[in-house]
Amino acid sequence: MTNTEAETPAIEVRNPGTGDLVGTVPDQTADEVAAAVRELRLFQPEWEAIGADGRKEWLMKLQDWIIDNTEQLADVLQSETSKPRADALIDPAFATDLIGFYARRAGKFLADDHPSPHSPLARVKRLTTVYSPYPVVGVITPWNFPLAMPALDVIPALAAGAAVVLKPSEVTPLSALELARGWAEIGAPPVFAVVTGGGATGAAVVENADYIQFTGSTATGKKIAAACVERLVPYSLELGGKDPAIVLADADLDRAAHGVAFGGMFNSGQVCISVERVYVEAPVYDEFVAKLTDAVANLRQGLDGRESKHDVGGLANEAQVAIVQRHIEEAVAAGARVATGGQRTGQGTLFQPTVLLDVDHSMSCIREETFGPTLPVVRVADEAEAIRLANDSQYGLSASVWTADKARGERVARQLNAGAVNINDVFANLFNFALPMGGWKQSGIGARWGGAAGVRKYCRQKAITTPLLPTTQKELTWFPYQMPKLMVALGAMRAAGARGRRRFDLATVRKIQGGDK
């Protein structure tokens, strides 16, 4: 151990379901982060130079490593999150799928573009758009998906040709370190580094990287945005969500109940696009509530080993438990009632999956992001009221609409203020990398994925013009100005771009140049 390592304070990582200590990581200083970024900068040019096909080979080797080490990765992930085994297996599978998408397509996505000129006058040039990666991309991720969340952004950034410094949440840093271990074990170029620590470590990433991708709370996202603006570096933020589900009277209520239950309780509700509000048309409200309550009440909750026995595990930490408890207690005090759940189980941070009824928009369980296993349900008179209430939020990340009429579903979807809407499904957009993943309003700025945009976001665009015809000594518009020649050029521009008689109004052209000469 070096002196620096010996002096660096350690952060304890504990299993929230048991309280057991499962690891320690260093709380790295700003100087250590700066040194890591300087090291990445040394190797990034060579990484960029090997091209998309060269990077593809390394990314596919990483994919092989993730597949071969899935059980170990799931073990580590469970140890720091208390997720059910099934949930823990999703992270490496998701990373595998994402690598395959971007590694195989990055070459096409990053190829030079040659757009068509906007007018005949511009056809004397060959137009080229070049995509050059930011040298070092800083990625800061939350604790809810310790392996998948880093993969979401590390993989396309590496595919773009950037080096990446990843700062995972101090609550769940172990899975990110496993990803770095895999990158090292396959012998890949040293263009990916993980730094661990708290808020000061994250601030140092923002201070040193050339592009910042942050996923987390809206409050922290605003601070990061301000810091990036001060440095004039670009950023993308995926922030909070309070995602509504609208259940219309013609919906398949069994599918809707199971879908909303899954959307609200997956990962104990700790998903940025969790269903956190449910609006149900009055004619089917009672029937839907009965089905939803039954689906939620029958979820199996507990702590898994390698054998899958449970559907829902624990919350990430006591702070998250406190938010869930407060939202439920405040709702009940204001007149809401608990249809099922509503309490801690008595084991670690496990909190019962909860359905809340008789809620309204004055309650914190509707206004604030909960990020926990609660489903507040609101009765609405009709589709119009459902849309109005769904849009009555500071957030706009995702939503779902449940209806037997697909055309009606699309009509409603287009009226919702959200970055993604799934019809008769939840989370479907998350697994379709050709679509953008981003939020409106206080839910963020920018987006993940969206096909080519998902890798190009980590690139600077460069415009190049190349002459297609032999060039003259001087262009008509160069110094010294000669009005007759200049008017020829300006007249040609007007003829190419204007409409009607204004295209060929020679009298006006003569007037502009000061009359006939």
mmCIF file of N, CA and C in Angstrom, residues 360-425:
data_model
loop_
_atom_site.group_PDB
_atom_site.id
_atom_site.type_symbol
_atom_site.label_atom_id
_atom_site.label_comp_id
_atom_site.label_asym_id
_atom_site.label_seq_id
_atom_site.Cartn_x
_atom_site.Cartn_y
_atom_site.Cartn_z
ATOM 1 N N ASP A 360 -54.738 12.939 -3.086
ATOM 2 C CA ASP A 360 -54.978 14.070 -3.975
ATOM 3 C C ASP A 360 -53.671 14.819 -4.210
ATOM 4 N N HIS A 361 -53.722 15.834 -5.041
ATOM 5 C CA HIS A 361 -52.508 16.512 -5.482
ATOM 6 C C HIS A 361 -51.925 17.483 -4.460
ATOM 7 N N SER A 362 -52.507 17.568 -3.298
ATOM 8 C CA SER A 362 -51.900 18.371 -2.236
ATOM 9 C C SER A 362 -50.880 17.569 -1.435
ATOM 10 N N MET A 363 -50.852 16.251 -1.633
ATOM 11 C CA MET A 363 -50.045 15.365 -0.787
ATOM 12 C C MET A 363 -48.640 15.182 -1.331
ATOM 13 N N SER A 364 -47.690 15.015 -0.418
ATOM 14 C CA SER A 364 -46.288 14.828 -0.816
ATOM 15 C C SER A 364 -46.095 13.546 -1.609
ATOM 16 N N CYS A 365 -46.932 12.532 -1.381
ATOM 17 C CA CYS A 365 -46.794 11.271 -2.116
ATOM 18 C C CYS A 365 -47.129 11.447 -3.586
ATOM 19 N N ILE A 366 -47.760 12.576 -3.950
ATOM 20 C CA ILE A 366 -48.067 12.899 -5.338
ATOM 21 C C ILE A 366 -47.127 13.977 -5.866
ATOM 22 N N ARG A 367 -46.761 14.924 -5.021
ATOM 23 C CA ARG A 367 -45.974 16.072 -5.481
ATOM 24 C C ARG A 367 -44.481 15.784 -5.559
ATOM 25 N N GLU A 368 -43.961 14.977 -4.629
ATOM 26 C CA GLU A 368 -42.526 14.753 -4.514
ATOM 27 C C GLU A 368 -42.140 13.365 -5.031
ATOM 28 N N GLU A 369 -40.912 13.252 -5.504
ATOM 29 C CA GLU A 369 -40.410 11.939 -5.892
ATOM 30 C C GLU A 369 -40.232 11.080 -4.651
ATOM 31 N N THR A 370 -40.804 9.887 -4.668
ATOM 32 C CA THR A 370 -40.695 8.975 -3.527
ATOM 33 C C THR A 370 -39.508 8.048 -3.681
ATOM 34 N N PHE A 371 -39.364 7.434 -4.837
ATOM 35 C CA PHE A 371 -38.286 6.476 -5.094
ATOM 36 C C PHE A 371 -38.361 5.320 -4.104
ATOM 37 N N GLY A 372 -39.564 4.782 -3.974
ATOM 38 C CA GLY A 372 -39.767 3.673 -3.062
ATOM 39 C C GLY A 372 -41.018 2.912 -3.433
ATOM 40 N N PRO A 373 -41.363 1.864 -2.675
ATOM 41 C CA PRO A 373 -42.441 0.939 -3.057
ATOM 42 C C PRO A 373 -43.833 1.444 -2.685
ATOM 43 N N THR A 374 -44.243 2.589 -3.268
ATOM 44 C CA THR A 374 -45.584 3.102 -3.017
ATOM 45 C C THR A 374 -46.296 3.382 -4.341
ATOM 46 N N LEU A 375 -47.602 3.145 -4.353
ATOM 47 C CA LEU A 375 -48.431 3.433 -5.523
ATOM 48 C C LEU A 375 -49.667 4.211 -5.069
ATOM 49 N N PRO A 376 -49.646 5.533 -5.159
ATOM 50 C CA PRO A 376 -50.840 6.323 -4.864
ATOM 51 C C PRO A 376 -51.795 6.279 -6.058
ATOM 52 N N VAL A 377 -53.069 6.014 -5.806
ATOM 53 C CA VAL A 377 -54.052 5.863 -6.872
ATOM 54 C C VAL A 377 -55.111 6.961 -6.751
ATOM 55 N N VAL A 378 -55.423 7.606 -7.888
ATOM 56 C CA VAL A 378 -56.365 8.717 -7.923
ATOM 57 C C VAL A 378 -57.518 8.362 -8.871
ATOM 58 N N ARG A 379 -58.748 8.568 -8.426
ATOM 59 C CA ARG A 379 -59.917 8.393 -9.281
ATOM 60 C C ARG A 379 -60.101 9.661 -10.122
ATOM 61 N N VAL A 380 -60.308 9.508 -11.436
ATOM 62 C CA VAL A 380 -60.553 10.666 -12.310
ATOM 63 C C VAL A 380 -61.859 10.459 -13.064
ATOM 64 N N ALA A 381 -62.464 11.573 -13.457
ATOM 65 C CA ALA A 381 -63.762 11.501 -14.135
ATOM 66 C C ALA A 381 -63.630 10.982 -15.551
ATOM 67 N N ASP A 382 -62.548 11.405 -16.230
ATOM 68 C CA ASP A 382 -62.430 11.051 -17.639
ATOM 69 C C ASP A 382 -60.984 11.226 -18.106
ATOM 70 N N GLU A 383 -60.780 10.959 -19.375
ATOM 71 C CA GLU A 383 -59.452 11.052 -19.991
ATOM 72 C C GLU A 383 -58.853 12.445 -19.836
ATOM 73 N N ALA A 384 -59.664 13.477 -20.027
ATOM 74 C CA ALA A 384 -59.159 14.850 -19.954
ATOM 75 C C ALA A 384 -58.615 15.166 -18.571
ATOM 76 N N GLU A 385 -59.324 14.743 -17.532
ATOM 77 C CA GLU A 385 -58.843 14.996 -16.171
ATOM 78 C C GLU A 385 -57.568 14.209 -15.899
ATOM 79 N N ALA A 386 -57.502 12.992 -16.407
ATOM 80 C CA ALA A 386 -56.295 12.177 -16.218
ATOM 81 C C ALA A 386 -55.082 12.863 -16.834
ATOM 82 N N ILE A 387 -55.234 13.389 -18.031
ATOM 83 C CA ILE A 387 -54.130 14.075 -18.706
ATOM 84 C C ILE A 387 -53.732 15.329 -17.927
ATOM 85 N N ARG A 388 -54.731 16.097 -17.494
ATOM 86 C CA ARG A 388 -54.436 17.334 -16.762
ATOM 87 C C ARG A 388 -53.661 17.041 -15.483
ATOM 88 N N LEU A 389 -54.081 16.048 -14.728
ATOM 89 C CA LEU A 389 -53.405 15.725 -13.475
ATOM 90 C C LEU A 389 -52.040 15.079 -13.716
ATOM 91 N N ALA A 390 -51.941 14.254 -14.742
ATOM 92 C CA ALA A 390 -50.652 13.652 -15.065
ATOM 93 C C ALA A 390 -49.620 14.722 -15.388
ATOM 94 N N ASN A 391 -50.057 15.794 -16.043
ATOM 95 C CA ASN A 391 -49.142 16.883 -16.412
ATOM 96 C C ASN A 391 -48.915 17.879 -15.278
ATOM 97 N N ASP A 392 -49.657 17.735 -14.186
ATOM 98 C CA ASP A 392 -49.541 18.643 -13.053
ATOM 99 C C ASP A 392 -48.394 18.200 -12.145
ATOM 100 N N SER A 393 -47.171 18.354 -12.645
ATOM 101 C CA SER A 393 -45.983 17.918 -11.912
ATOM 102 C C SER A 393 -44.782 18.697 -12.403
ATOM 103 N N GLN A 394 -43.824 18.891 -11.514
ATOM 104 C CA GLN A 394 -42.582 19.542 -11.929
ATOM 105 C C GLN A 394 -41.712 18.609 -12.758
ATOM 106 N N TYR A 395 -42.043 17.316 -12.741
ATOM 107 C CA TYR A 395 -41.236 16.327 -13.438
ATOM 108 C C TYR A 395 -41.870 15.923 -14.766
ATOM 109 N N GLY A 396 -41.066 15.317 -15.629
ATOM 110 C CA GLY A 396 -41.569 14.846 -16.915
ATOM 111 C C GLY A 396 -40.642 13.834 -17.539
ATOM 112 N N LEU A 397 -40.406 12.737 -16.815
ATOM 113 C CA LEU A 397 -39.451 11.744 -17.304
ATOM 114 C C LEU A 397 -40.132 10.675 -18.160
ATOM 115 N N SER A 398 -41.142 10.019 -17.608
ATOM 116 C CA SER A 398 -41.774 8.919 -18.324
ATOM 117 C C SER A 398 -43.232 8.809 -17.903
ATOM 118 N N ALA A 399 -44.012 8.036 -18.644
ATOM 119 C CA ALA A 399 -45.420 7.825 -18.324
ATOM 120 C C ALA A 399 -45.887 6.561 -19.027
ATOM 121 N N SER A 400 -47.068 6.093 -18.635
ATOM 122 C CA SER A 400 -47.670 4.959 -19.339
ATOM 123 C C SER A 400 -49.168 5.199 -19.470
ATOM 124 N N VAL A 401 -49.737 4.654 -20.557
ATOM 125 C CA VAL A 401 -51.166 4.765 -20.839
ATOM 126 C C VAL A 401 -51.691 3.363 -21.098
ATOM 127 N N TRP A 402 -52.803 3.035 -20.457
ATOM 128 C CA TRP A 402 -53.369 1.691 -20.553
ATOM 129 C C TRP A 402 -54.755 1.792 -21.185
ATOM 130 N N THR A 403 -54.914 1.206 -22.376
ATOM 131 C CA THR A 403 -56.157 1.293 -23.133
ATOM 132 C C THR A 403 -56.195 0.189 -24.178
ATOM 133 N N ALA A 404 -57.384 -0.250 -24.547
ATOM 134 C CA ALA A 404 -57.536 -1.236 -25.610
ATOM 135 C C ALA A 404 -57.456 -0.604 -26.991
ATOM 136 N N ASP A 405 -57.553 0.704 -27.036
ATOM 137 C CA ASP A 405 -57.568 1.442 -28.307
ATOM 138 C C ASP A 405 -56.186 2.069 -28.518
ATOM 139 N N LYS A 406 -55.386 1.482 -29.414
ATOM 140 C CA LYS A 406 -54.021 1.975 -29.614
ATOM 141 C C LYS A 406 -53.994 3.408 -30.130
ATOM 142 N N ALA A 407 -54.949 3.748 -30.990
ATOM 143 C CA ALA A 407 -55.009 5.122 -31.503
ATOM 144 C C ALA A 407 -55.299 6.095 -30.368
ATOM 145 N N ARG A 408 -56.183 5.707 -29.475
ATOM 146 C CA ARG A 408 -56.475 6.549 -28.310
ATOM 147 C C ARG A 408 -55.233 6.671 -27.424
ATOM 148 N N GLY A 409 -54.551 5.558 -27.268
ATOM 149 C CA GLY A 409 -53.325 5.583 -26.462
ATOM 150 C C GLY A 409 -52.299 6.544 -27.020
ATOM 151 N N GLU A 410 -52.108 6.529 -28.322
ATOM 152 C CA GLU A 410 -51.143 7.448 -28.941
ATOM 153 C C GLU A 410 -51.604 8.893 -28.823
ATOM 154 N N ARG A 411 -52.911 9.119 -28.945
ATOM 155 C CA ARG A 411 -53.434 10.477 -28.813
ATOM 156 C C ARG A 411 -53.155 11.021 -27.411
ATOM 157 N N VAL A 412 -53.386 10.185 -26.404
ATOM 158 C CA VAL A 412 -53.113 10.601 -25.036
ATOM 159 C C VAL A 412 -51.611 10.790 -24.827
ATOM 160 N N ALA A 413 -50.820 9.867 -25.358
ATOM 161 C CA ALA A 413 -49.369 9.932 -25.188
ATOM 162 C C ALA A 413 -48.806 11.246 -25.702
ATOM 163 N N ARG A 414 -49.318 11.723 -26.825
ATOM 164 C CA ARG A 414 -48.815 12.962 -27.418
ATOM 165 C C ARG A 414 -49.172 14.194 -26.582
ATOM 166 N N GLN A 415 -50.117 14.056 -25.671
ATOM 167 C CA GLN A 415 -50.518 15.186 -24.831
ATOM 168 C C GLN A 415 -49.815 15.198 -23.480
ATOM 169 N N LEU A 416 -49.037 14.177 -23.181
ATOM 170 C CA LEU A 416 -48.368 14.091 -21.885
ATOM 171 C C LEU A 416 -47.000 14.768 -21.933
ATOM 172 N N ASN A 417 -46.698 15.520 -20.905
ATOM 173 C CA ASN A 417 -45.428 16.239 -20.826
ATOM 174 C C ASN A 417 -44.361 15.332 -20.221
ATOM 175 N N ALA A 418 -43.868 14.434 -21.039
ATOM 176 C CA ALA A 418 -42.875 13.463 -20.581
ATOM 177 C C ALA A 418 -41.969 13.085 -21.740
ATOM 178 N N GLY A 419 -40.750 12.693 -21.405
ATOM 179 C CA GLY A 419 -39.794 12.331 -22.440
ATOM 180 C C GLY A 419 -40.063 10.988 -23.077
ATOM 181 N N ALA A 420 -40.836 10.141 -22.416
ATOM 182 C CA ALA A 420 -41.175 8.824 -22.972
ATOM 183 C C ALA A 420 -42.549 8.414 -22.470
ATOM 184 N N VAL A 421 -43.324 7.780 -23.328
ATOM 185 C CA VAL A 421 -44.624 7.242 -22.932
ATOM 186 C C VAL A 421 -44.749 5.839 -23.506
ATOM 187 N N ASN A 422 -45.079 4.899 -22.647
ATOM 188 C CA ASN A 422 -45.287 3.517 -23.064
ATOM 189 C C ASN A 422 -46.773 3.195 -23.019
ATOM 190 N N ILE A 423 -47.279 2.624 -24.093
ATOM 191 C CA ILE A 423 -48.684 2.259 -24.175
ATOM 192 C C ILE A 423 -48.841 0.786 -23.828
ATOM 193 N N ASN A 424 -49.628 0.529 -22.808
ATOM 194 C CA ASN A 424 -49.869 -0.836 -22.311
ATOM 195 C C ASN A 424 -48.589 -1.534 -21.893
ATOM 196 N N ASP A 425 -47.640 -0.762 -21.371
ATOM 197 C CA ASP A 425 -46.369 -1.335 -20.925
ATOM 198 C C ASP A 425 -45.670 -0.321 -20.025
#
